[in-house]
mmCIF file of C-alpha atoms in Angstrom:
data_model
loop_
_atom_site.group_PDB
_atom_site.id
_atom_site.type_symbol
_atom_site.label_atom_id
_atom_site.label_comp_id
_atom_site.label_asym_id
_atom_site.label_seq_id
_atom_site.Cartn_x
_atom_site.Cartn_y
_atom_site.Cartn_z
ATOM 1 C CA GLY A 1399 45.531 -9.573 -59.654
ATOM 2 C CA GLN A 1400 47.499 -6.403 -59.161
ATOM 3 C CA GLN A 1401 47.509 -3.795 -61.912
ATOM 4 C CA LEU A 1402 49.643 -0.785 -62.458
ATOM 5 C CA ASN A 1403 48.095 2.677 -62.361
ATOM 6 C CA GLN A 1404 48.648 4.128 -65.818
ATOM 7 C CA SER A 1405 47.706 7.676 -66.783
ATOM 8 C CA PRO A 1406 46.262 9.350 -68.618
ATOM 9 C CA GLN A 1407 43.633 6.911 -69.832
ATOM 10 C CA SER A 1408 43.376 8.654 -73.194
ATOM 11 C CA MET A 1409 44.891 11.597 -75.057
ATOM 12 C CA PHE A 1410 43.800 13.499 -78.146
ATOM 13 C CA ILE A 1411 46.578 15.710 -79.464
ATOM 14 C CA GLN A 1412 47.611 17.706 -82.504
ATOM 15 C CA GLU A 1413 50.278 16.342 -84.827
ATOM 16 C CA GLY A 1414 53.688 17.704 -83.817
ATOM 17 C CA GLU A 1415 52.908 17.923 -80.113
ATOM 18 C CA ASP A 1416 54.882 16.066 -77.446
ATOM 19 C CA VAL A 1417 53.196 13.369 -75.356
ATOM 20 C CA SER A 1418 53.897 12.114 -71.855
ATOM 21 C CA MET A 1419 52.378 9.168 -70.005
ATOM 22 C CA ASN A 1420 53.329 7.389 -66.795
ATOM 23 C CA CYS A 1421 52.785 4.348 -64.630
ATOM 24 C CA THR A 1422 52.965 3.994 -60.878
ATOM 25 C CA SER A 1423 52.884 1.031 -58.549
ATOM 26 C CA SER A 1424 52.628 0.466 -54.819
ATOM 27 C CA SER A 1425 55.396 -2.143 -55.025
ATOM 28 C CA ILE A 1426 58.857 -2.077 -56.533
ATOM 29 C CA PHE A 1427 59.723 -3.568 -59.901
ATOM 30 C CA ASN A 1428 62.864 -5.121 -61.356
ATOM 31 C CA THR A 1429 61.934 -4.247 -64.912
ATOM 32 C CA TRP A 1430 59.712 -1.757 -66.731
ATOM 33 C CA LEU A 1431 58.559 -2.355 -70.292
ATOM 34 C CA TRP A 1432 56.613 -0.118 -72.657
ATOM 35 C CA TYR A 1433 54.495 -1.630 -75.453
ATOM 36 C CA LYS A 1434 52.396 -0.150 -78.267
ATOM 37 C CA GLN A 1435 49.316 -1.865 -79.647
ATOM 38 C CA ASP A 1436 47.787 -0.996 -83.010
ATOM 39 C CA PRO A 1437 44.035 -1.666 -83.411
ATOM 40 C CA GLY A 1438 43.309 -5.371 -83.749
ATOM 41 C CA GLU A 1439 46.935 -6.395 -83.327
ATOM 42 C CA GLY A 1440 49.206 -7.632 -80.543
ATOM 43 C CA PRO A 1441 51.386 -5.276 -78.497
ATOM 44 C CA VAL A 1442 54.890 -4.573 -79.761
ATOM 45 C CA LEU A 1443 57.796 -3.787 -77.446
ATOM 46 C CA LEU A 1444 59.014 -0.178 -77.625
ATOM 47 C CA ILE A 1445 61.485 0.167 -74.769
ATOM 48 C CA ALA A 1446 62.770 -2.049 -71.950
ATOM 49 C CA LEU A 1447 64.266 -0.620 -68.735
ATOM 50 C CA TYR A 1448 66.329 -2.717 -66.341
ATOM 51 C CA LYS A 1449 67.860 -0.395 -63.726
ATOM 52 C CA ALA A 1450 66.487 2.281 -61.416
ATOM 53 C CA GLY A 1451 67.201 5.718 -62.867
ATOM 54 C CA GLU A 1452 67.832 4.341 -66.368
ATOM 55 C CA LEU A 1453 66.870 6.687 -69.197
ATOM 56 C CA THR A 1454 66.542 5.080 -72.637
ATOM 57 C CA SER A 1455 65.617 6.475 -76.047
ATOM 58 C CA ASN A 1456 64.300 4.796 -79.184
ATOM 59 C CA GLY A 1457 63.954 7.377 -81.937
ATOM 60 C CA ARG A 1458 61.339 9.913 -80.820
ATOM 61 C CA LEU A 1459 60.535 7.826 -77.741
ATOM 62 C CA THR A 1460 62.186 8.261 -74.341
ATOM 63 C CA ALA A 1461 61.418 6.261 -71.218
ATOM 64 C CA GLN A 1462 62.770 6.299 -67.689
ATOM 65 C CA PHE A 1463 62.847 3.799 -64.831
ATOM 66 C CA GLY A 1464 61.970 5.768 -61.694
ATOM 67 C CA ILE A 1465 64.595 6.031 -58.991
ATOM 68 C CA THR A 1466 62.174 4.606 -56.397
ATOM 69 C CA ARG A 1467 61.550 1.603 -58.726
ATOM 70 C CA LYS A 1468 57.813 2.258 -58.367
ATOM 71 C CA ASP A 1469 57.217 4.338 -61.467
ATOM 72 C CA SER A 1470 58.135 4.886 -65.093
ATOM 73 C CA PHE A 1471 57.285 7.401 -67.778
ATOM 74 C CA LEU A 1472 57.228 7.386 -71.576
ATOM 75 C CA ASN A 1473 57.607 10.523 -73.683
ATOM 76 C CA ILE A 1474 56.910 10.813 -77.399
ATOM 77 C CA SER A 1475 58.286 13.894 -79.126
ATOM 78 C CA ALA A 1476 56.880 15.525 -82.262
ATOM 79 C CA SER A 1477 53.946 13.136 -82.609
ATOM 80 C CA ILE A 1478 52.855 11.894 -86.039
ATOM 81 C CA PRO A 1479 49.612 10.188 -87.145
ATOM 82 C CA SER A 1480 51.134 6.685 -87.011
ATOM 83 C CA ASP A 1481 51.706 7.132 -83.270
ATOM 84 C CA VAL A 1482 47.995 6.395 -82.834
ATOM 85 C CA GLY A 1483 47.345 3.324 -80.710
ATOM 86 C CA ILE A 1484 47.254 2.042 -77.149
ATOM 87 C CA TYR A 1485 50.411 2.283 -75.063
ATOM 88 C CA PHE A 1486 50.918 -0.152 -72.198
ATOM 89 C CA CYS A 1487 53.410 -0.173 -69.400
ATOM 90 C CA ALA A 1488 54.350 -3.498 -67.846
ATOM 91 C CA GLY A 1489 56.472 -4.406 -64.869
ATOM 92 C CA GLU A 1490 58.086 -7.447 -63.380
ATOM 93 C CA GLU A 1491 58.068 -7.792 -59.584
ATOM 94 C CA PRO A 1492 61.114 -9.280 -57.833
ATOM 95 C CA ARG A 1493 59.037 -12.240 -56.587
ATOM 96 C CA SER A 1494 58.068 -13.073 -60.187
ATOM 97 C CA SER A 1495 61.559 -12.918 -61.663
ATOM 98 C CA ASN A 1496 61.716 -16.692 -62.184
ATOM 99 C CA THR A 1497 58.194 -17.022 -63.613
ATOM 100 C CA GLY A 1498 58.196 -14.427 -66.366
ATOM 101 C CA LYS A 1499 54.899 -12.990 -65.170
ATOM 102 C CA LEU A 1500 54.356 -9.337 -66.005
ATOM 103 C CA ILE A 1501 51.807 -6.904 -64.575
ATOM 104 C CA PHE A 1502 50.234 -4.566 -67.133
ATOM 105 C CA GLY A 1503 48.814 -1.078 -66.848
ATOM 106 C CA GLN A 1504 45.327 -0.334 -68.175
ATOM 107 C CA GLY A 1505 46.714 1.407 -71.244
ATOM 108 C CA THR A 1506 46.810 4.956 -72.627
ATOM 109 C CA THR A 1507 44.869 5.461 -75.856
ATOM 110 C CA LEU A 1508 46.542 8.053 -78.063
ATOM 111 C CA GLN A 1509 44.817 9.810 -80.931
ATOM 112 C CA VAL A 1510 46.681 12.261 -83.161
ATOM 113 C CA LYS A 1511 44.926 14.862 -85.250
ATOM 114 C CA PRO A 1512 46.763 15.639 -88.517
ATOM 115 C CA ASP B 598 60.932 -14.888 -90.024
ATOM 116 C CA GLY B 599 60.561 -15.929 -86.410
ATOM 117 C CA GLY B 600 57.371 -15.065 -84.602
ATOM 118 C CA ILE B 601 54.153 -16.127 -82.942
ATOM 119 C CA THR B 602 51.176 -17.251 -85.000
ATOM 120 C CA GLN B 603 47.686 -17.196 -83.548
ATOM 121 C CA SER B 604 44.677 -18.683 -85.278
ATOM 122 C CA PRO B 605 41.935 -18.097 -86.056
ATOM 123 C CA LYS B 606 41.974 -14.295 -86.131
ATOM 124 C CA TYR B 607 38.206 -14.139 -85.644
ATOM 125 C CA LEU B 608 36.007 -16.809 -84.097
ATOM 126 C CA PHE B 609 32.307 -16.945 -83.384
ATOM 127 C CA ARG B 610 30.834 -19.368 -80.909
ATOM 128 C CA LYS B 611 27.420 -20.271 -79.691
ATOM 129 C CA GLU B 612 26.786 -20.396 -75.972
ATOM 130 C CA GLY B 613 27.620 -23.782 -74.477
ATOM 131 C CA GLN B 614 30.323 -24.639 -77.008
ATOM 132 C CA ASN B 615 34.005 -25.142 -76.277
ATOM 133 C CA VAL B 616 36.482 -23.498 -78.638
ATOM 134 C CA THR B 617 40.245 -23.853 -78.969
ATOM 135 C CA LEU B 618 42.581 -21.023 -79.944
ATOM 136 C CA SER B 619 45.884 -21.994 -81.492
ATOM 137 C CA CYS B 620 49.259 -20.444 -80.658
ATOM 138 C CA GLU B 621 52.507 -21.530 -82.355
ATOM 139 C CA GLN B 622 55.964 -19.956 -81.978
ATOM 140 C CA ASN B 623 59.231 -20.582 -83.816
ATOM 141 C CA LEU B 624 61.341 -18.323 -81.614
ATOM 142 C CA ASN B 625 62.663 -21.237 -79.530
ATOM 143 C CA HIS B 626 61.295 -19.519 -76.419
ATOM 144 C CA ASP B 627 60.791 -21.668 -73.348
ATOM 145 C CA ALA B 628 57.917 -19.753 -71.776
ATOM 146 C CA MET B 629 54.489 -19.088 -73.259
ATOM 147 C CA TYR B 630 51.491 -17.116 -71.983
ATOM 148 C CA TRP B 631 47.832 -16.442 -72.656
ATOM 149 C CA TYR B 632 46.309 -13.046 -71.882
ATOM 150 C CA ARG B 633 42.782 -11.779 -72.169
ATOM 151 C CA GLN B 634 42.136 -8.156 -73.176
ATOM 152 C CA ASP B 635 38.897 -6.294 -72.520
ATOM 153 C CA PRO B 636 38.355 -2.601 -73.255
ATOM 154 C CA GLY B 637 39.785 -0.387 -70.522
ATOM 155 C CA GLN B 638 41.146 -3.292 -68.470
ATOM 156 C CA GLY B 639 44.566 -3.885 -69.956
ATOM 157 C CA LEU B 640 45.898 -7.417 -70.195
ATOM 158 C CA ARG B 641 45.020 -10.122 -67.682
ATOM 159 C CA LEU B 642 46.965 -13.368 -67.421
ATOM 160 C CA ILE B 643 44.992 -16.582 -67.976
ATOM 161 C CA TYR B 644 47.655 -19.329 -67.993
ATOM 162 C CA TYR B 645 51.383 -19.566 -68.472
ATOM 163 C CA SER B 646 53.892 -22.326 -69.110
ATOM 164 C CA GLN B 647 57.609 -22.209 -68.452
ATOM 165 C CA ILE B 648 58.481 -25.651 -69.813
ATOM 166 C CA VAL B 649 56.904 -28.460 -71.818
ATOM 167 C CA ASN B 650 54.281 -30.528 -69.975
ATOM 168 C CA ASP B 651 53.961 -27.942 -67.216
ATOM 169 C CA PHE B 652 51.702 -24.898 -66.828
ATOM 170 C CA GLN B 653 50.315 -22.658 -64.085
ATOM 171 C CA LYS B 654 47.111 -20.709 -63.584
ATOM 172 C CA GLY B 655 47.218 -16.967 -63.959
ATOM 173 C CA ASP B 656 44.842 -14.430 -62.457
ATOM 174 C CA ILE B 657 41.701 -15.429 -64.408
ATOM 175 C CA ALA B 658 42.053 -19.159 -65.207
ATOM 176 C CA GLU B 659 38.477 -20.195 -64.408
ATOM 177 C CA GLY B 660 36.655 -21.468 -67.491
ATOM 178 C CA TYR B 661 39.857 -21.971 -69.486
ATOM 179 C CA SER B 662 42.223 -24.895 -70.067
ATOM 180 C CA VAL B 663 45.614 -25.260 -71.763
ATOM 181 C CA SER B 664 48.142 -27.893 -72.757
ATOM 182 C CA ARG B 665 51.862 -27.755 -73.514
ATOM 183 C CA GLU B 666 52.810 -30.976 -75.255
ATOM 184 C CA LYS B 667 55.375 -29.305 -77.505
ATOM 185 C CA LYS B 668 57.706 -26.370 -76.938
ATOM 186 C CA GLU B 669 56.323 -24.577 -79.982
ATOM 187 C CA SER B 670 52.621 -24.905 -79.180
ATOM 188 C CA PHE B 671 50.369 -23.634 -76.376
ATOM 189 C CA PRO B 672 46.664 -23.953 -77.316
ATOM 190 C CA LEU B 673 43.954 -22.363 -75.187
ATOM 191 C CA THR B 674 40.485 -23.890 -74.820
ATOM 192 C CA VAL B 675 37.657 -21.597 -73.803
ATOM 193 C CA THR B 676 35.110 -23.859 -72.173
ATOM 194 C CA SER B 677 31.396 -23.444 -71.706
ATOM 195 C CA ALA B 678 32.131 -22.733 -68.036
ATOM 196 C CA GLN B 679 33.599 -19.333 -68.961
ATOM 197 C CA LYS B 680 30.713 -16.957 -68.245
ATOM 198 C CA ASN B 681 31.822 -14.027 -70.372
ATOM 199 C CA PRO B 682 34.155 -15.319 -73.082
ATOM 200 C CA THR B 683 33.776 -12.523 -75.633
ATOM 201 C CA ALA B 684 37.199 -10.848 -75.670
ATOM 202 C CA PHE B 685 40.489 -10.382 -77.516
ATOM 203 C CA TYR B 686 42.949 -13.159 -76.655
ATOM 204 C CA LEU B 687 46.698 -12.663 -76.896
ATOM 205 C CA CYS B 688 49.381 -15.333 -76.834
ATOM 206 C CA ALA B 689 52.959 -14.438 -75.952
ATOM 207 C CA SER B 690 56.303 -16.085 -75.459
ATOM 208 C CA SER B 691 59.416 -14.943 -73.689
ATOM 209 C CA ILE B 692 63.140 -15.213 -73.443
ATOM 210 C CA THR B 693 65.045 -13.893 -70.487
ATOM 211 C CA ARG B 694 67.016 -10.843 -71.556
ATOM 212 C CA SER B 695 69.409 -9.032 -69.211
ATOM 213 C CA GLY B 696 67.828 -10.847 -66.289
ATOM 214 C CA ALA B 697 64.289 -9.862 -67.235
ATOM 215 C CA ASN B 698 61.510 -11.472 -69.216
ATOM 216 C CA VAL B 699 60.544 -9.578 -72.355
ATOM 217 C CA LEU B 700 57.320 -10.825 -73.932
ATOM 218 C CA THR B 701 56.760 -11.144 -77.676
ATOM 219 C CA PHE B 702 53.070 -11.178 -78.628
ATOM 220 C CA GLY B 703 51.060 -12.750 -81.418
ATOM 221 C CA ALA B 704 48.513 -10.766 -83.435
ATOM 222 C CA GLY B 705 45.612 -11.923 -81.267
ATOM 223 C CA SER B 706 42.340 -13.813 -81.731
ATOM 224 C CA ARG B 707 38.974 -12.143 -81.284
ATOM 225 C CA LEU B 708 36.298 -14.456 -79.879
ATOM 226 C CA THR B 709 32.655 -13.458 -80.027
ATOM 227 C CA VAL B 710 29.908 -15.462 -78.360
ATOM 228 C CA LEU B 711 26.580 -15.219 -80.163
#
């Protein structure tokens, strides 16, 4: 099955630094979602994007739906130790809009040094 | 509180044995999904069900089986035909929001084959 290209694969940063990660696809998407997964737990939704060009914030998190509909980025400002985890992007293709099937990126593992 | 409950959290199996992972949701969601997660590979779709008594294969259905006799329940059986069953299994359900499907995940079940 198709997967999104998510980068970087991993990041090790200092507390207080800003973080940026992105996902790209060869096909267009109707929806972009960003999830965070803590170790040994299920992913939790952070931000959902529904329109090309949409820019949405959730606290220190900001995500954008690329204007070409083939990419999205997630920024985290002023990172803190509890930001540690795996961040996944997910997209819904137009042909899957009535099935609920999402395509997931490989994940970005974030580690924050206090 | 509404949510998705997966059980057991940890499961050990001997080669050649079938095991069933439970997934129950009280969110009144119509659609339910099973994903498999391996390190560095993101989430891969095993099976999904949009309504009771109906389900479809995902990208990696071989060696797995499901049933959907009730709206709230979507158990996954890992059969002896699955060649590499050791993985983290995630159940999810969805409701269509703003024309898109946003998945809510359970806490996951880790299966280890001895």
